[in-house]
Amino acid sequence: MFSSSSALRLSAAALCALTALAAHALPADPRAPAGRPGQPPTLAGSWSWTDPQQCSETYEYAADGSGRVSSGQERAEMAYIFDPVPLKDGFYRLEATITRDNGGLDCAGSASDDTHERYTVYLKFHPDGDQHIVCMEADLKHCFGPLKRSRGSSL
């Protein structure tokens, strides 16, 4: 899920590898928006990644601000707000509140019920708009990904 444990529980080597991988997916001009020139990136759709331990996560964002998360055995529903105005260095703020959680074991090794938890994360998009990384702050220190846009979503 979005908890900082998703990124922080990764080993230092895995985190460095993810950050290095993500750096290759970042725009040359960090202020440039992803997707169409002059347009903010589009978050609606399904985004997936697999961590170094081969655990998969999928985040599905509907245009109405609702969404779903699948992380290992965890299944959750959320309400989110995506700010299409970039912050410094081209990061975008995403605020999500978990509205329902099955308490299943997630990719970070937690089986807690995150219902009512609120998370703020920062996204950095690839110029093509079809990849992004998720960071705990608007910098590259604690990030995971890249998440890739899936074609076809059930939302």
Backbone as CSV, one residue per row, in Angstrom:
resi,resn,N_x,N_y,N_z,CA_x,CA_y,CA_z,C_x,C_y,C_z
1,MET,0.842,-1.167,0.000,0.000,0.000,0.000,0.892,1.235,0.000
2,PHE,0.359,2.393,0.303,1.137,3.622,0.275,1.988,3.829,1.503
3,SER,1.838,3.001,2.523,2.550,3.267,3.758,4.036,3.382,3.491
4,SER,4.667,4.197,4.295,6.099,4.386,4.119,6.842,3.074,4.271
5,SER,6.238,2.098,4.929,6.909,0.811,5.080,7.111,0.136,3.740
6,SER,6.275,0.431,2.738,6.463,-0.163,1.418,7.830,0.181,0.865
7,ALA,8.246,1.420,1.046,9.556,1.823,0.557,10.624,1.604,1.603
8,LEU,10.316,1.878,2.859,11.334,1.845,3.883,11.713,0.441,4.306
9,ARG,10.845,-0.557,4.108,11.184,-1.920,4.478,12.049,-2.605,3.437
10,LEU,12.196,-2.000,2.287,13.093,-2.569,1.291,14.519,-2.437,1.804
11,SER,15.352,-3.373,1.459,16.741,-3.264,1.874,17.363,-2.036,1.233
12,ALA,18.431,-1.552,1.824,19.102,-0.369,1.286,19.541,-0.622,-0.152
13,ALA,20.040,-1.817,-0.434,20.484,-2.126,-1.794,19.309,-2.116,-2.766
14,ALA,18.176,-2.692,-2.334,17.004,-2.712,-3.212,16.493,-1.303,-3.450
15,LEU,16.477,-0.485,-2.403,16.016,0.888,-2.556,16.929,1.672,-3.493
16,CYS,18.232,1.483,-3.342,19.175,2.163,-4.243,18.957,1.703,-5.685
17,ALA,18.731,0.405,-5.867,18.500,-0.107,-7.216,17.222,0.474,-7.800
18,LEU,16.152,0.559,-6.988,14.896,1.138,-7.471,15.069,2.608,-7.819
19,THR,15.791,3.341,-6.963,16.000,4.758,-7.224,16.811,4.945,-8.495
20,ALA,17.830,4.117,-8.677,18.632,4.214,-9.899,17.786,3.883,-11.121
21,LEU,16.957,2.843,-11.017,16.074,2.475,-12.118,15.098,3.604,-12.401
22,ALA,14.530,4.167,-11.341,13.562,5.241,-11.504,14.199,6.475,-12.112
23,ALA,15.450,6.734,-11.782,16.110,7.921,-12.323,16.162,7.866,-13.837
24,HIS,16.255,6.671,-14.397,16.258,6.541,-15.848,14.889,6.804,-16.443
25,ALA,13.845,6.738,-15.624,12.485,6.939,-16.106,12.018,8.375,-15.924
26,LEU,12.893,9.246,-15.422,12.495,10.621,-15.144,12.741,11.521,-16.342
27,PRO,11.956,12.584,-16.476,12.161,13.512,-17.570,13.524,14.182,-17.477
28,ALA,14.103,14.500,-18.620,15.354,15.234,-18.635,15.153,16.595,-17.977
29,ASP,14.055,17.243,-18.267,13.699,18.493,-17.619,12.707,18.153,-16.512
30,PRO,13.122,18.213,-15.235,12.239,17.771,-14.162,10.980,18.609,-14.021
31,ARG,10.923,19.767,-14.629,9.716,20.592,-14.559,8.734,20.242,-15.661
32,ALA,9.160,19.415,-16.629,8.295,19.081,-17.760,7.220,18.092,-17.328
33,PRO,5.953,18.376,-17.632,4.897,17.428,-17.257,4.957,16.184,-18.126
34,ALA,4.463,15.102,-17.567,4.398,13.859,-18.327,3.216,13.903,-19.280
35,GLY,3.250,13.045,-20.269,2.131,12.972,-21.209,2.265,14.010,-22.304
36,ARG,1.134,14.566,-22.715,1.130,15.545,-23.789,1.800,16.836,-23.331
37,PRO,2.627,17.444,-24.184,3.278,18.699,-23.802,2.233,19.739,-23.390
38,GLY,2.508,20.400,-22.259,1.604,21.434,-21.780,0.411,20.907,-20.998
39,GLN,0.272,19.594,-20.880,-0.850,18.979,-20.162,-0.328,18.244,-18.923
40,PRO,-1.089,18.267,-17.819,-0.662,17.487,-16.656,-0.785,15.996,-16.952
41,PRO,-0.054,15.169,-16.220,-0.163,13.720,-16.433,-1.555,13.231,-16.053
42,THR,-1.939,12.117,-16.613,-3.224,11.493,-16.317,-2.988,10.321,-15.385
43,LEU,-3.623,10.348,-14.217,-3.453,9.270,-13.252,-4.496,8.169,-13.423
44,ALA,-5.686,8.517,-13.899,-6.773,7.539,-14.028,-6.296,6.331,-14.828
45,GLY,-6.624,5.153,-14.317,-6.224,3.908,-14.957,-5.590,2.971,-13.953
46,SER,-4.966,1.944,-14.441,-4.368,0.908,-13.618,-2.850,0.953,-13.749
47,TRP,-2.158,0.911,-12.620,-0.698,0.997,-12.557,-0.167,-0.170,-11.738
48,SER,0.873,-0.855,-12.217,1.401,-2.027,-11.520,2.912,-2.016,-11.450
49,TRP,3.428,-2.711,-10.456,4.867,-2.964,-10.344,5.071,-4.217,-9.516
50,THR,6.241,-4.808,-9.624,6.618,-5.978,-8.850,7.900,-5.642,-8.113
51,ASP,7.909,-5.844,-6.788,9.073,-5.483,-5.985,10.191,-6.516,-6.154
52,PRO,11.371,-6.250,-5.567,12.497,-7.176,-5.734,12.235,-8.582,-5.192
53,GLN,11.279,-8.730,-4.272,10.937,-10.053,-3.746,9.842,-10.713,-4.585
54,GLN,9.498,-10.121,-5.732,8.503,-10.642,-6.671,7.078,-10.568,-6.139
55,CYS,6.807,-9.598,-5.289,5.447,-9.342,-4.814,4.879,-8.217,-5.688
56,SER,3.678,-8.397,-6.177,3.083,-7.431,-7.108,2.067,-6.523,-6.422
57,GLU,2.068,-5.277,-6.869,1.093,-4.291,-6.421,0.431,-3.666,-7.635
58,THR,-0.871,-3.426,-7.525,-1.619,-2.736,-8.578,-2.459,-1.656,-7.924
59,TYR,-2.394,-0.465,-8.486,-3.177,0.683,-8.036,-4.104,1.069,-9.177
60,GLU,-5.401,1.084,-8.912,-6.384,1.467,-9.924,-7.058,2.751,-9.479
61,TYR,-6.999,3.763,-10.358,-7.564,5.079,-10.070,-8.698,5.365,-11.041
62,ALA,-9.888,5.587,-10.516,-11.027,5.977,-11.350,-11.033,7.502,-11.471
63,ALA,-11.623,8.009,-12.532,-11.677,9.453,-12.763,-12.497,10.181,-11.696
64,ASP,-13.363,9.451,-10.986,-14.212,10.082,-9.965,-13.536,10.216,-8.599
65,GLY,-12.251,9.845,-8.484,-11.538,9.980,-7.219,-11.611,8.752,-6.327
66,SER,-12.158,7.668,-6.834,-12.161,6.406,-6.084,-11.090,5.497,-6.678
67,GLY,-10.722,4.479,-5.927,-9.722,3.572,-6.449,-9.613,2.309,-5.633
68,ARG,-8.758,1.406,-6.129,-8.504,0.130,-5.468,-7.010,-0.136,-5.464
69,VAL,-6.585,-0.888,-4.445,-5.187,-1.278,-4.317,-5.132,-2.772,-4.080
70,SER,-4.213,-3.420,-4.767,-3.917,-4.827,-4.552,-2.419,-4.909,-4.264
71,SER,-2.058,-5.403,-3.069,-0.660,-5.513,-2.665,-0.485,-6.867,-1.990
72,GLY,0.129,-7.829,-2.680,0.211,-9.176,-2.139,-1.196,-9.714,-1.948
73,GLN,-1.541,-10.108,-0.705,-2.882,-10.622,-0.401,-3.850,-9.526,0.051
74,GLU,-3.337,-8.324,0.223,-4.184,-7.212,0.662,-5.011,-6.671,-0.494
75,ARG,-6.269,-6.377,-0.201,-7.169,-5.715,-1.140,-7.783,-4.537,-0.412
76,ALA,-7.707,-3.362,-1.000,-8.209,-2.162,-0.340,-8.917,-1.270,-1.343
77,GLU,-9.790,-0.442,-0.817,-10.462,0.586,-1.608,-10.054,1.926,-1.029
78,MET,-10.063,2.958,-1.871,-9.609,4.266,-1.424,-10.388,5.380,-2.094
79,ALA,-10.263,6.556,-1.491,-10.686,7.809,-2.113,-9.399,8.610,-2.253
80,TYR,-9.210,9.283,-3.385,-7.952,9.996,-3.582,-8.181,11.363,-4.203
81,ILE,-7.173,12.222,-3.992,-7.124,13.529,-4.644,-5.743,13.647,-5.275
82,PHE,-5.710,13.841,-6.581,-4.461,14.012,-7.324,-4.373,15.470,-7.747
83,ASP,-3.308,16.144,-7.343,-3.112,17.549,-7.705,-2.367,17.610,-9.042
84,PRO,-3.017,18.087,-10.107,-2.370,18.116,-11.422,-1.351,19.240,-11.591
85,VAL,-1.173,20.061,-10.565,-0.183,21.143,-10.619,1.119,20.605,-10.021
86,PRO,2.198,20.601,-10.799,3.448,20.032,-10.286,4.061,20.879,-9.174
87,LEU,4.715,20.189,-8.245,5.491,20.831,-7.202,6.911,21.018,-7.725
88,LYS,7.820,21.348,-6.828,9.223,21.497,-7.228,9.741,20.219,-7.883
89,ASP,10.605,20.373,-8.831,11.254,19.250,-9.512,10.296,18.284,-10.193
90,GLY,9.074,18.728,-10.492,8.161,17.920,-11.279,7.422,16.835,-10.530
91,PHE,7.383,16.882,-9.215,6.614,15.912,-8.436,5.151,16.349,-8.378
92,TYR,4.262,15.363,-8.284,2.826,15.613,-8.164,2.339,15.003,-6.854
93,ARG,1.529,15.759,-6.115,1.011,15.294,-4.823,-0.226,14.418,-5.032
94,LEU,-0.250,13.302,-4.307,-1.389,12.400,-4.298,-1.758,12.141,-2.850
95,GLU,-3.009,12.443,-2.493,-3.511,12.158,-1.155,-4.551,11.062,-1.285
96,ALA,-4.421,10.044,-0.444,-5.347,8.910,-0.501,-5.788,8.538,0.902
97,THR,-7.060,8.213,1.026,-7.623,7.718,2.277,-8.188,6.324,2.010
98,ILE,-7.748,5.356,2.801,-8.223,3.994,2.639,-9.633,3.909,3.235
99,THR,-10.584,3.477,2.430,-11.975,3.400,2.881,-12.390,1.983,3.274
100,ARG,-11.649,1.001,2.782,-11.930,-0.396,3.122,-10.650,-1.197,2.890
101,ASP,-10.362,-2.143,3.788,-9.141,-2.941,3.692,-9.438,-4.330,4.253
102,ASN,-9.020,-5.377,3.552,-9.286,-6.737,4.021,-8.278,-7.221,5.057
103,GLY,-7.228,-6.431,5.330,-6.238,-6.831,6.328,-5.309,-7.934,5.870
104,GLY,-5.278,-8.218,4.569,-4.394,-9.264,4.054,-2.928,-8.859,4.119
105,LEU,-2.044,-9.826,4.024,-0.607,-9.587,4.057,-0.185,-8.831,2.803
106,ASP,0.374,-7.620,2.989,0.780,-6.814,1.835,2.242,-7.056,1.485
107,CYS,2.710,-6.418,0.444,4.073,-6.616,-0.034,5.130,-6.111,0.942
108,ALA,4.751,-5.264,1.899,5.686,-4.780,2.916,5.729,-5.716,4.116
109,GLY,4.921,-6.789,4.089,4.914,-7.750,5.174,3.944,-7.418,6.293
110,SER,3.066,-6.459,6.070,2.094,-6.048,7.086,0.723,-6.641,6.771
111,ALA,0.033,-7.082,7.830,-1.322,-7.596,7.667,-2.309,-6.717,8.430
112,SER,-1.976,-5.451,8.607,-2.861,-4.559,9.360,-3.999,-4.062,8.480
113,ASP,-5.080,-3.714,9.127,-6.227,-3.118,8.449,-5.984,-1.618,8.410
114,ASP,-5.781,-1.065,7.222,-5.453,0.351,7.062,-6.683,1.230,6.836
115,THR,-7.877,0.699,7.068,-9.092,1.478,6.873,-9.002,2.781,7.674
116,HIS,-9.340,3.875,7.027,-9.325,5.241,7.562,-7.935,5.869,7.597
117,GLU,-6.894,5.131,7.216,-5.556,5.728,7.162,-5.483,6.679,5.980
118,ARG,-4.773,7.779,6.181,-4.600,8.778,5.119,-3.117,8.860,4.776
119,TYR,-2.826,8.859,3.494,-1.454,8.888,3.011,-1.275,10.043,2.031
120,THR,-0.118,10.677,2.096,0.276,11.646,1.088,1.581,11.149,0.503
121,VAL,1.606,10.980,-0.806,2.810,10.550,-1.513,3.023,11.494,-2.695
122,TYR,4.179,11.368,-3.317,4.552,12.251,-4.420,4.948,11.389,-5.612
123,LEU,4.360,11.689,-6.749,4.595,10.915,-7.970,5.507,11.682,-8.903
124,LYS,6.371,10.965,-9.583,7.254,11.528,-10.605,7.038,10.689,-11.853
125,PHE,6.586,11.333,-12.924,6.209,10.640,-14.157,7.325,10.619,-15.185
126,HIS,7.362,9.553,-15.951,8.210,9.460,-17.139,7.595,10.400,-18.181
127,PRO,8.379,10.952,-19.097,7.820,11.873,-20.096,6.681,11.279,-20.927
128,ASP,6.673,9.959,-21.134,5.596,9.373,-21.946,4.287,9.238,-21.170
129,GLY,4.336,9.475,-19.836,3.136,9.417,-19.018,2.695,8.014,-18.656
130,ASP,3.406,6.982,-19.100,2.997,5.609,-18.853,3.798,4.908,-17.763
131,GLN,4.637,5.667,-17.040,5.384,5.149,-15.904,5.503,6.255,-14.868
132,HIS,5.546,5.860,-13.597,5.868,6.824,-12.547,6.451,6.084,-11.347
133,ILE,7.148,6.850,-10.514,7.608,6.322,-9.245,6.788,6.989,-8.150
134,VAL,6.729,6.339,-6.990,5.995,6.848,-5.829,7.028,7.129,-4.744
135,CYS,7.025,8.361,-4.241,7.997,8.769,-3.227,7.283,9.255,-1.975
136,MET,7.907,9.030,-0.824,7.312,9.430,0.447,7.407,10.942,0.659
137,GLU,8.382,11.576,0.046,8.564,13.037,0.056,8.794,13.470,-1.384
138,ALA,8.800,14.765,-1.620,9.014,15.264,-2.984,10.512,15.288,-3.300
139,ASP,11.134,14.121,-3.162,12.537,13.929,-3.529,12.714,12.442,-3.864
140,LEU,13.917,12.064,-4.247,14.161,10.679,-4.678,14.748,9.798,-3.585
141,LYS,14.640,10.205,-2.326,15.281,9.450,-1.243,14.551,8.169,-0.863
142,HIS,13.220,8.193,-0.792,12.445,7.025,-0.375,11.307,6.813,-1.373
143,CYS,11.611,6.050,-2.413,10.664,5.849,-3.511,10.545,4.359,-3.834
144,PHE,9.487,4.021,-4.541,9.385,2.684,-5.097,8.803,2.783,-6.501
145,GLY,9.012,1.724,-7.273,8.558,1.691,-8.647,9.712,1.387,-9.578
146,PRO,9.592,1.652,-10.843,8.492,2.397,-11.457,7.223,1.549,-11.634
147,LEU,6.096,2.211,-11.471,4.802,1.607,-11.778,4.531,1.867,-13.249
148,LYS,4.002,0.866,-13.915,3.714,0.995,-15.342,2.214,0.947,-15.557
149,ARG,1.749,1.800,-16.459,0.318,1.841,-16.785,-0.060,0.545,-17.492
150,SER,-1.141,-0.062,-17.013,-1.679,-1.263,-17.643,-2.742,-0.849,-18.634
151,ARG,-2.761,-1.519,-19.733,-3.815,-1.254,-20.724,-5.055,-2.041,-20.318
152,GLY,-6.163,-1.366,-20.211,-7.398,-2.023,-19.799,-7.472,-2.124,-18.291
153,SER,-8.467,-1.526,-17.718,-8.670,-1.532,-16.284,-10.096,-1.936,-15.984
154,SER,-10.295,-2.528,-14.832,-11.655,-2.934,-14.474,-12.440,-1.797,-13.850
155,LEU,-11.830,-0.624,-13.675,-12.562,0.527,-13.121,-13.232,1.306,-14.209
